Tab-separated table of C-alpha atoms and ligand atoms in Angstrom:
chain	number	residue	atom	x	y	z
R	8	UNK	CA	12.638	-22.397	24.997
R	9	UNK	CA	11.401	-19.895	22.407
R	10	UNK	CA	14.027	-17.908	20.550
R	11	UNK	CA	12.869	-14.529	21.857
R	12	UNK	CA	12.844	-15.758	25.466
R	13	UNK	CA	16.370	-17.044	25.046
R	14	UNK	CA	17.550	-13.763	23.546
R	15	UNK	CA	15.899	-11.817	26.365
R	16	UNK	CA	17.573	-13.979	29.004
R	17	UNK	CA	20.988	-13.555	27.434
R	18	UNK	CA	20.376	-9.832	27.091
R	19	UNK	CA	19.649	-9.497	30.823
R	20	UNK	CA	22.589	-11.743	31.667
R	21	UNK	CA	24.868	-9.623	29.484
R	22	UNK	CA	23.658	-6.416	31.139
R	23	UNK	CA	24.299	-7.849	34.610
R	24	UNK	CA	27.706	-9.205	33.653
R	25	UNK	CA	28.716	-5.869	32.125
R	26	UNK	CA	27.458	-3.968	35.177
R	27	UNK	CA	29.277	-6.320	37.567
R	28	UNK	CA	32.545	-5.985	35.660
R	29	UNK	CA	32.150	-2.243	35.575
R	30	UNK	CA	31.496	-2.139	39.330
R	31	UNK	CA	34.284	-4.437	40.470
R	32	UNK	CA	37.147	-4.170	38.025
R	33	UNK	CA	39.580	-1.260	38.317
R	34	UNK	CA	39.281	1.090	35.347
R	35	UNK	CA	40.939	4.208	33.970
R	36	UNK	CA	39.401	6.683	31.598
R	37	UNK	CA	40.775	9.059	29.006
R	38	UNK	CA	38.997	11.975	27.367
R	39	UNK	CA	39.086	11.760	23.572
R	40	UNK	CA	39.253	14.613	21.067
R	41	UNK	CA	35.460	15.027	21.130
R	42	UNK	CA	35.522	15.490	24.904
R	43	UNK	CA	33.931	12.103	25.544
R	44	UNK	CA	35.385	9.929	28.331
R	45	UNK	CA	36.540	6.513	27.123
R	46	UNK	CA	38.032	3.485	28.754
R	47	UNK	CA	41.836	3.606	28.712
R	48	UNK	CA	43.579	0.844	26.765
R	49	UNK	CA	45.088	-1.839	28.926
R	50	UNK	CA	43.384	-1.105	32.257
R	51	UNK	CA	41.929	-4.131	34.062
R	52	UNK	CA	38.359	-3.527	32.931
R	53	UNK	CA	39.508	-3.040	29.350
R	54	UNK	CA	41.474	-6.284	29.414
R	55	UNK	CA	38.564	-8.272	30.815
R	56	UNK	CA	36.193	-6.791	28.283
R	57	UNK	CA	38.449	-7.756	25.375
R	58	UNK	CA	37.052	-11.264	24.732
R	59	UNK	CA	33.482	-9.958	24.871
R	60	UNK	CA	34.403	-7.129	22.525
R	61	UNK	CA	35.885	-9.669	20.138
R	62	UNK	CA	32.771	-11.862	20.229
R	63	UNK	CA	30.530	-8.812	19.787
R	64	UNK	CA	32.564	-7.576	16.827
R	65	UNK	CA	32.521	-10.982	15.181
R	66	UNK	CA	28.766	-11.153	15.568
R	67	UNK	CA	28.311	-7.632	14.184
R	68	UNK	CA	30.548	-8.450	11.227
R	69	UNK	CA	28.550	-11.579	10.444
R	70	UNK	CA	25.445	-9.457	10.175
R	71	UNK	CA	27.179	-6.555	8.449
R	72	UNK	CA	28.590	-8.858	5.818
R	73	UNK	CA	25.046	-9.668	4.735
R	74	UNK	CA	23.745	-6.102	4.473
R	75	UNK	CA	24.816	-5.094	0.971
R	76	UNK	CA	24.115	-8.420	-0.793
R	77	UNK	CA	20.776	-8.666	1.004
R	78	UNK	CA	19.626	-5.156	0.161
R	79	UNK	CA	20.759	-5.477	-3.420
R	80	UNK	CA	19.269	-8.907	-4.121
R	81	UNK	CA	16.053	-8.412	-2.184
R	82	UNK	CA	15.190	-5.067	-3.757
R	83	UNK	CA	16.174	-6.090	-7.287
R	84	UNK	CA	14.225	-9.333	-7.225
R	85	UNK	CA	11.355	-7.743	-5.289
R	86	UNK	CA	10.976	-4.852	-7.698
R	87	UNK	CA	11.622	-6.933	-10.826
R	88	UNK	CA	8.893	-9.316	-9.689
R	89	UNK	CA	6.254	-6.618	-9.495
R	90	UNK	CA	7.532	-3.882	-11.783
R	91	UNK	CA	5.670	-5.234	-14.777
R	92	UNK	CA	2.321	-5.368	-12.994
R	93	UNK	CA	0.028	-2.683	-11.693
R	94	UNK	CA	0.971	-3.783	-8.146
R	95	UNK	CA	4.125	-1.762	-8.330
R	96	UNK	CA	2.664	1.714	-8.075
R	97	UNK	CA	0.173	0.639	-5.443
R	98	UNK	CA	2.695	-1.180	-3.256
R	99	UNK	CA	5.244	1.582	-3.597
R	100	UNK	CA	2.659	4.236	-2.788
R	101	UNK	CA	1.404	2.412	0.282
R	102	UNK	CA	4.862	1.701	1.594
R	103	UNK	CA	6.144	5.240	1.164
R	104	UNK	CA	2.874	6.649	2.472
R	105	UNK	CA	3.208	4.574	5.622
R	106	UNK	CA	6.838	5.590	6.070
R	107	UNK	CA	6.162	9.304	5.813
R	108	UNK	CA	3.012	9.111	7.939
R	109	UNK	CA	4.595	7.234	10.838
R	110	UNK	CA	7.715	9.376	10.765
R	111	UNK	CA	5.586	12.525	10.965
R	112	UNK	CA	3.544	11.035	13.805
R	113	UNK	CA	6.782	10.226	15.619
R	114	UNK	CA	8.058	13.764	15.147
R	115	UNK	CA	4.780	15.143	16.461
R	116	UNK	CA	5.171	13.005	19.573
R	117	UNK	CA	8.703	14.360	20.013
R	118	UNK	CA	7.453	17.920	19.539
R	119	UNK	CA	4.675	17.487	22.102
R	120	UNK	CA	6.949	15.764	24.616
R	121	UNK	CA	9.622	18.447	24.488
R	122	UNK	CA	7.050	21.236	24.875
R	123	UNK	CA	5.179	19.420	27.640
R	124	UNK	CA	8.092	18.289	29.803
R	125	UNK	CA	10.523	21.062	28.837
R	126	UNK	CA	13.690	19.104	29.638
R	127	UNK	CA	15.928	21.889	28.338
R	128	UNK	CA	14.541	24.655	30.538
R	129	UNK	CA	17.041	25.368	33.287
R	130	UNK	CA	19.153	22.311	32.418
R	131	UNK	CA	22.708	22.562	33.662
R	132	UNK	CA	24.744	21.924	30.525
R	133	UNK	CA	28.399	22.791	29.918
R	134	UNK	CA	27.651	24.717	26.714
R	135	UNK	CA	28.413	28.295	25.749
R	136	UNK	CA	25.192	30.213	25.128
R	137	UNK	CA	25.128	32.311	21.944
R	138	UNK	CA	22.872	35.365	22.086
R	139	UNK	CA	21.836	35.259	18.501
R	140	UNK	CA	21.827	32.784	15.702
R	141	UNK	CA	22.257	33.021	12.006
R	142	UNK	CA	20.290	30.510	10.065
R	143	UNK	CA	22.646	29.163	7.461
R	144	UNK	CA	21.661	27.563	4.205
R	145	UNK	CA	22.319	24.302	5.938
R	146	UNK	CA	21.929	20.944	4.368
R	147	UNK	CA	18.625	20.386	2.829
R	148	UNK	CA	16.427	18.209	0.748
R	149	UNK	CA	18.512	18.975	-2.317
R	150	UNK	CA	21.531	17.762	-0.457
R	151	UNK	CA	19.976	14.413	0.422
R	152	UNK	CA	18.782	14.034	-3.152
R	153	UNK	CA	22.256	14.659	-4.421
R	154	UNK	CA	23.807	12.164	-2.056
R	155	UNK	CA	21.251	9.533	-2.978
R	156	UNK	CA	22.614	9.007	-6.474
R	157	UNK	CA	25.874	7.070	-6.602
R	158	UNK	CA	28.660	8.406	-8.745
R	159	UNK	CA	30.230	4.999	-8.707
R	160	UNK	CA	28.122	1.948	-8.018
R	161	UNK	CA	31.032	-0.106	-6.762
R	162	UNK	CA	31.976	2.541	-4.283
R	163	UNK	CA	28.403	2.576	-2.980
R	164	UNK	CA	28.366	-1.203	-2.759
R	165	UNK	CA	31.550	-1.210	-0.765
R	166	UNK	CA	30.407	1.184	1.949
R	167	UNK	CA	27.734	0.296	4.502
R	168	UNK	CA	27.116	3.989	5.082
R	169	UNK	CA	25.953	4.571	1.503
R	170	UNK	CA	22.868	2.426	1.740
R	171	UNK	CA	20.584	5.039	0.231
R	172	UNK	CA	22.714	4.905	-2.922
R	173	UNK	CA	22.566	1.112	-3.033
R	174	UNK	CA	18.792	1.280	-2.697
R	175	UNK	CA	18.514	3.854	-5.456
R	176	UNK	CA	20.603	1.712	-7.778
R	177	UNK	CA	18.789	-1.506	-6.841
R	178	UNK	CA	15.405	0.114	-7.502
R	179	UNK	CA	16.548	1.143	-10.970
R	180	UNK	CA	18.042	-2.265	-11.734
R	181	UNK	CA	14.884	-4.072	-10.612
R	182	UNK	CA	12.626	-1.725	-12.521
R	183	UNK	CA	14.498	-1.923	-15.819
R	184	UNK	CA	15.259	-5.603	-15.471
R	185	UNK	CA	11.552	-6.248	-15.765
R	186	UNK	CA	11.545	-4.449	-19.117
R	187	UNK	CA	14.317	-6.442	-20.750
R	188	UNK	CA	13.444	-8.957	-23.430
R	189	UNK	CA	12.776	-12.413	-22.026
R	190	UNK	CA	16.148	-13.794	-23.113
R	191	UNK	CA	18.064	-11.301	-20.975
R	192	UNK	CA	15.546	-10.858	-18.212
R	193	UNK	CA	15.149	-14.497	-17.209
R	194	UNK	CA	18.711	-15.469	-16.244
R	195	UNK	CA	19.351	-12.214	-14.435
R	196	UNK	CA	16.102	-12.312	-12.507
R	197	UNK	CA	16.745	-15.907	-11.512
R	198	UNK	CA	20.231	-15.009	-10.459
R	199	UNK	CA	18.957	-12.291	-8.124
R	200	UNK	CA	16.193	-14.533	-6.792
R	201	UNK	CA	18.625	-17.324	-6.034
R	202	UNK	CA	21.092	-14.868	-4.564
R	203	UNK	CA	18.422	-13.556	-2.260
R	204	UNK	CA	17.381	-17.066	-1.208
R	205	UNK	CA	21.009	-17.843	-0.448
R	206	UNK	CA	21.448	-14.732	1.688
R	207	UNK	CA	18.308	-15.609	3.627
R	208	UNK	CA	19.713	-19.076	4.323
R	209	UNK	CA	22.842	-17.534	5.751
R	210	UNK	CA	20.697	-15.093	7.725
R	211	UNK	CA	18.874	-18.072	9.209
R	212	UNK	CA	22.125	-19.472	10.491
R	213	UNK	CA	23.178	-16.122	11.958
R	214	UNK	CA	19.786	-16.000	13.660
R	215	UNK	CA	20.685	-18.998	15.762
R	216	UNK	CA	23.709	-17.100	17.074
R	217	UNK	CA	21.758	-14.044	18.177
R	218	UNK	CA	21.423	-14.949	21.883
R	219	UNK	CA	25.211	-15.158	22.277
R	220	UNK	CA	25.862	-12.153	20.074
R	221	UNK	CA	23.416	-10.105	22.088
R	222	UNK	CA	25.062	-11.272	25.315
R	223	UNK	CA	28.523	-10.210	24.170
R	224	UNK	CA	27.217	-6.882	22.889
R	225	UNK	CA	25.508	-6.075	26.169
R	226	UNK	CA	28.599	-6.942	28.230
R	227	UNK	CA	30.646	-4.710	25.955
R	228	UNK	CA	28.243	-1.769	25.902
R	229	UNK	CA	27.418	-1.780	29.616
R	230	UNK	CA	31.031	-2.487	30.562
R	231	UNK	CA	32.315	0.367	28.421
R	232	UNK	CA	29.622	2.928	29.154
R	233	UNK	CA	28.278	2.060	32.597
R	234	UNK	CA	25.297	3.917	33.943
R	235	UNK	CA	26.987	6.612	35.996
R	236	UNK	CA	27.900	9.166	33.344
R	237	UNK	CA	24.413	10.356	32.559
R	238	UNK	CA	23.992	12.702	35.557
R	239	UNK	CA	22.286	15.918	34.577
R	240	UNK	CA	20.913	14.519	31.384
R	241	UNK	CA	18.838	11.838	33.098
R	242	UNK	CA	15.652	13.880	32.919
R	243	UNK	CA	16.198	14.500	29.214
R	244	UNK	CA	16.857	10.802	28.667
R	245	UNK	CA	13.685	9.915	30.527
R	246	UNK	CA	11.667	12.275	28.323
R	247	UNK	CA	13.177	10.703	25.186
R	248	UNK	CA	12.438	7.212	26.537
R	249	UNK	CA	8.870	8.149	27.372
R	250	UNK	CA	8.209	9.707	23.967
R	251	UNK	CA	9.668	6.669	22.175
R	252	UNK	CA	7.604	4.368	24.342
R	253	UNK	CA	4.453	6.309	23.544
R	254	UNK	CA	5.088	6.057	19.814
R	255	UNK	CA	5.996	2.364	19.985
R	256	UNK	CA	3.362	1.227	22.444
R	257	UNK	CA	0.416	3.449	21.530
R	258	UNK	CA	0.666	5.077	18.082
R	259	UNK	CA	2.134	2.202	16.049
R	260	UNK	CA	0.038	-0.556	17.676
R	261	UNK	CA	-3.066	1.543	16.977
R	262	UNK	CA	-2.166	1.628	13.271
R	263	UNK	CA	-1.495	-2.093	13.282
R	264	UNK	CA	-4.767	-2.825	14.978
R	265	UNK	CA	-7.059	-0.434	13.126
R	266	UNK	CA	-5.604	-0.613	9.615
R	267	UNK	CA	-4.367	-4.186	9.549
R	268	UNK	CA	-6.531	-5.848	12.205
R	269	UNK	CA	-3.482	-7.590	13.632
R	270	UNK	CA	-3.068	-8.104	17.369
R	271	UNK	CA	-0.168	-5.842	18.416
R	272	UNK	CA	0.821	-8.185	21.227
R	273	UNK	CA	1.112	-11.202	18.984
R	274	UNK	CA	2.941	-9.192	16.378
R	275	UNK	CA	5.305	-7.910	19.060
R	276	UNK	CA	6.096	-11.469	20.112
R	277	UNK	CA	6.780	-12.470	16.532
R	278	UNK	CA	9.007	-9.448	15.911
R	279	UNK	CA	10.839	-9.621	19.235
R	280	UNK	CA	14.056	-11.304	18.010
R	281	UNK	CA	14.512	-8.462	15.525
R	282	UNK	CA	13.700	-5.811	18.132
R	283	UNK	CA	16.180	-7.234	20.610
R	284	UNK	CA	18.853	-7.453	17.924
R	285	UNK	CA	18.161	-3.845	16.974
R	286	UNK	CA	18.369	-2.828	20.626
R	287	UNK	CA	21.713	-4.472	21.223
R	288	UNK	CA	23.366	-3.622	17.890
R	289	UNK	CA	22.031	-0.028	17.558
R	290	UNK	CA	21.804	-0.535	13.835
R	291	UNK	CA	18.761	-1.107	11.642
R	292	UNK	CA	20.926	-2.134	8.695
R	293	UNK	CA	22.791	-4.725	10.701
R	294	UNK	CA	19.458	-6.014	11.982
R	295	UNK	CA	17.961	-6.290	8.475
R	296	UNK	CA	18.822	-9.974	7.903
R	297	UNK	CA	17.083	-10.810	11.170
R	298	UNK	CA	14.126	-8.545	10.435
R	299	UNK	CA	13.565	-10.165	7.052
R	300	UNK	CA	13.764	-13.660	8.463
R	301	UNK	CA	11.531	-12.930	11.407
R	302	UNK	CA	8.833	-11.104	9.437
R	303	UNK	CA	8.644	-13.875	6.849
R	304	UNK	CA	8.911	-16.869	9.143
R	305	UNK	CA	7.246	-15.801	12.337
R	306	UNK	CA	5.059	-13.042	10.908
R	307	UNK	CA	4.104	-15.038	7.805
R	308	UNK	CA	4.328	-12.018	5.535
R	309	UNK	CA	4.908	-13.032	1.920
R	310	UNK	CA	8.378	-12.813	0.504
R	311	UNK	CA	7.085	-10.413	-2.137
R	312	UNK	CA	6.066	-7.807	0.407
R	313	UNK	CA	8.757	-8.386	3.040
R	314	UNK	CA	11.586	-8.200	0.527
R	315	UNK	CA	10.197	-4.977	-0.877
R	316	UNK	CA	9.221	-3.076	2.276
R	317	UNK	CA	11.891	-4.092	4.800
R	318	UNK	CA	15.147	-3.205	3.002
R	319	UNK	CA	13.632	0.169	2.101
R	320	UNK	CA	12.375	0.624	5.636
R	321	UNK	CA	15.705	-0.176	7.251
R	322	UNK	CA	17.197	2.890	5.629
R	323	UNK	CA	14.421	5.358	5.027
R	324	UNK	CA	11.853	4.600	7.715
R	325	UNK	CA	13.280	5.635	11.054
R	326	UNK	CA	10.534	6.732	13.404
R	327	UNK	CA	12.721	6.628	16.492
R	328	UNK	CA	15.415	8.678	14.808
R	329	UNK	CA	12.894	11.202	13.466
R	330	UNK	CA	11.427	11.650	16.936
R	331	UNK	CA	14.870	12.023	18.421
R	332	UNK	CA	16.066	14.594	15.896
R	333	UNK	CA	13.153	16.843	16.731
R	334	UNK	CA	13.285	16.303	20.484
R	335	UNK	CA	17.064	16.695	20.705
R	336	UNK	CA	17.260	19.893	18.664
R	337	UNK	CA	14.379	21.511	20.534
R	338	UNK	CA	15.869	20.395	23.851
R	339	UNK	CA	19.086	22.247	23.034
R	340	UNK	CA	17.255	25.322	21.820
R	341	UNK	CA	15.141	25.277	25.001
R	342	UNK	CA	18.335	25.253	26.999
R	343	UNK	CA	19.799	28.175	25.042
R	344	UNK	CA	16.576	30.173	25.353
R	345	UNK	CA	16.226	29.595	29.089
R	346	UNK	CA	19.872	30.484	29.661
R	347	UNK	CA	19.386	33.933	28.239
R	348	UNK	CA	20.009	33.149	24.592
R	349	UNK	CA	17.524	33.313	21.761
R	350	UNK	CA	14.404	31.294	21.207
R	351	UNK	CA	13.025	29.529	18.190
R	352	UNK	CA	9.831	30.884	16.701
R	353	UNK	CA	7.088	28.856	15.097
R	354	UNK	CA	8.672	28.968	11.646
R	355	UNK	CA	11.886	27.574	13.128
R	356	UNK	CA	9.976	24.769	14.815
R	357	UNK	CA	8.307	23.883	11.524
R	358	UNK	CA	11.723	23.903	9.900
R	359	UNK	CA	12.880	21.465	12.596
R	360	UNK	CA	9.927	19.161	11.903
R	361	UNK	CA	10.689	18.907	8.215
R	362	UNK	CA	14.420	18.627	8.529
R	363	UNK	CA	13.906	15.945	11.196
R	364	UNK	CA	11.921	13.973	8.645
R	365	UNK	CA	14.613	14.367	5.994
R	366	UNK	CA	17.367	13.623	8.484
R	367	UNK	CA	15.673	10.377	9.448
R	368	UNK	CA	15.371	9.410	5.783
R	369	UNK	CA	18.950	10.356	5.044
R	370	UNK	CA	20.464	8.775	8.175
R	371	UNK	CA	22.252	5.499	7.554
R	372	UNK	CA	21.070	2.594	9.693
R	373	UNK	CA	24.259	2.533	11.728
R	374	UNK	CA	25.046	3.439	15.345
R	375	UNK	CA	24.724	7.140	16.175
R	376	UNK	CA	23.896	8.085	12.574
R	377	UNK	CA	20.965	10.066	13.941
R	378	UNK	CA	23.279	12.188	16.002
R	379	UNK	CA	25.444	13.004	13.002
R	380	UNK	CA	22.340	14.121	11.138
R	381	UNK	CA	21.423	16.268	14.118
R	382	UNK	CA	24.517	18.386	13.558
R	383	UNK	CA	23.180	19.115	10.060
R	384	UNK	CA	19.882	20.397	11.475
R	385	UNK	CA	21.684	22.454	14.096
R	386	UNK	CA	23.919	24.114	11.570
R	387	UNK	CA	20.940	24.664	9.274
R	388	UNK	CA	19.390	26.615	12.146
R	389	UNK	CA	22.641	28.392	12.830
R	390	UNK	CA	22.977	26.733	16.239
R	391	UNK	CA	26.376	25.617	17.542
R	392	UNK	CA	26.964	21.933	16.948
R	393	UNK	CA	28.653	21.477	20.343
R	394	UNK	CA	25.217	20.539	21.639
R	395	UNK	CA	25.188	17.396	19.518
R	396	UNK	CA	28.691	16.554	20.673
R	397	UNK	CA	27.506	16.807	24.278
R	398	UNK	CA	24.642	14.446	23.510
R	399	UNK	CA	27.099	11.987	22.001
R	400	UNK	CA	28.270	11.107	25.504
R	401	UNK	CA	24.860	9.678	26.362
R	402	UNK	CA	23.917	8.498	22.899
R	403	UNK	CA	24.331	4.758	23.194
R	404	UNK	CA	21.298	3.924	25.373
R	405	UNK	CA	19.137	6.382	23.432
R	406	UNK	CA	20.386	4.971	20.143
R	407	UNK	CA	19.492	1.460	21.299
R	408	UNK	CA	15.951	2.543	22.068
R	409	UNK	CA	15.406	4.507	18.882
R	410	UNK	CA	16.847	1.732	16.712
R	411	UNK	CA	14.420	-0.764	18.265
R	412	UNK	CA	11.585	1.674	17.494
R	413	UNK	CA	12.886	2.090	13.924
R	414	UNK	CA	12.810	-1.645	13.325
R	415	UNK	CA	9.475	-2.084	15.105
R	416	UNK	CA	7.951	0.420	12.701
R	417	UNK	CA	9.467	-1.418	9.699
R	418	UNK	CA	7.928	-4.707	10.762
R	419	UNK	CA	4.560	-3.028	11.243
R	420	UNK	CA	4.838	-1.520	7.766
R	421	UNK	CA	5.281	-5.016	6.345
R	422	UNK	CA	2.225	-6.252	8.255
R	423	UNK	CA	0.068	-3.289	7.274
R	424	UNK	CA	0.993	-3.485	3.589
R	425	UNK	CA	0.548	-7.274	3.567
R	426	UNK	CA	-2.885	-7.102	5.180
R	427	UNK	CA	-4.106	-4.343	2.915
R	428	UNK	CA	-2.965	-6.487	-0.018
R	429	UNK	CA	-5.256	-9.226	1.230
R	430	UNK	CA	-2.642	-11.456	2.827
R	431	UNK	CA	-3.155	-13.349	6.044
R	432	UNK	CA	-0.336	-12.624	8.436
R	433	UNK	CA	0.628	-14.335	11.667
R	434	UNK	CA	-1.745	-17.190	10.947
R	435	UNK	CA	0.438	-19.844	12.469
R	436	UNK	CA	3.078	-17.617	13.922
R	437	UNK	CA	2.124	-17.666	17.590
R	438	UNK	CA	3.340	-21.219	17.814
R	439	UNK	CA	6.098	-20.895	15.240
R	440	UNK	CA	9.632	-20.229	16.264
R	441	UNK	CA	12.395	-20.631	13.728
S	528	LIG	N1	21.180	3.731	14.924
S	528	LIG	C1	19.964	4.080	14.268
S	528	LIG	C2	19.548	2.976	13.330
S	528	LIG	O1	20.349	2.248	12.825
S	528	LIG	C3	20.048	5.374	13.546
S	528	LIG	C4	20.207	6.467	14.544
S	528	LIG	O2	21.318	6.757	14.947
S	528	LIG	O3	19.181	7.035	14.968
S	528	LIG	O4	18.388	2.808	13.088
């Protein structure tokens, strides 16, 4: 059986198992300090979920353990390999161009969806409605820029949330490594190349565990969250799902087809293990080892391009998150406006578009990072951040969807850049399964 079919089967099985446990096992809930209901420690459901939680955590840690060494080695050796040549500017330009373009397209989809379906109008939300708002200075581009530069490299390397800093450092190391005299350059470059090859070997082994990891994660997530708590926000969730689907199934495939001439369906099949991992882990960074493996082995993208575009993409290219930032903030402001509060004018909406882009770049590839960034946009607009806290209660399923879209866009970036660099992709991939 193909790897992606196996993962899909285990994913469905995990969902059913989690749902069955949730339905049949007695459970108690407590409300935590953020006002979100959580499973009480020690109730029957909690006890039964424990082994699945353990397996899920072990699986997540196996992937997490690879993130920093993979990002560091892949970017350093990737950049060092091309920094000397004229390829560097071109590749970098294309990659960043694609990232900004697709993120803006995603935000536009979010903007259209929220104005078309108006999920916030008349929504019944337990939020106090302010009658005016005071745009604060908020957090801005300058802020992201400042946080991008590590004050201490070792601190950045030891925190999975500081990936933008690791990337910044790795880009510098790769770039200047290429300029060192031969005697110094050679051993270091070989060290990073070998280190990267080693990490990819380990990633290959973790790949074979994905079906079981995904199973445990789904049991845990569905068992802990269930489906019942979404109530009034179901319409909003449906709008988010629809907008994400439109971006993933129409906009991105169109780019893949028209710019790269690659069949979206075949590419989807090749990328599926990474998409399913993204869906069940809710983390692009955690998925990175799988994404790299899958794009190189099943997608047949060269190591040069995959190791340059994907680690960057996992942190700075988040189409799903960008779309969600825009849709979520405008949803809340729609609610406030329709409940007798204030409304956002065009300038505010434009502000939302640009901060959504920055928030998606600045967000770490970890679960619910997008929601944390949303509080920054809200306070920049002078809106109460309680809205984001409310959305936290329903964030998991939305996070799963937007993370899958984030990773889908990264894989397409690799294909588009590879094709425009004259590479053949997917040539033997339809039959290949690692
Ligand atoms: N969980 C997402 C990711 O890792 C980020 C987000 O919260 O939107 O891609």
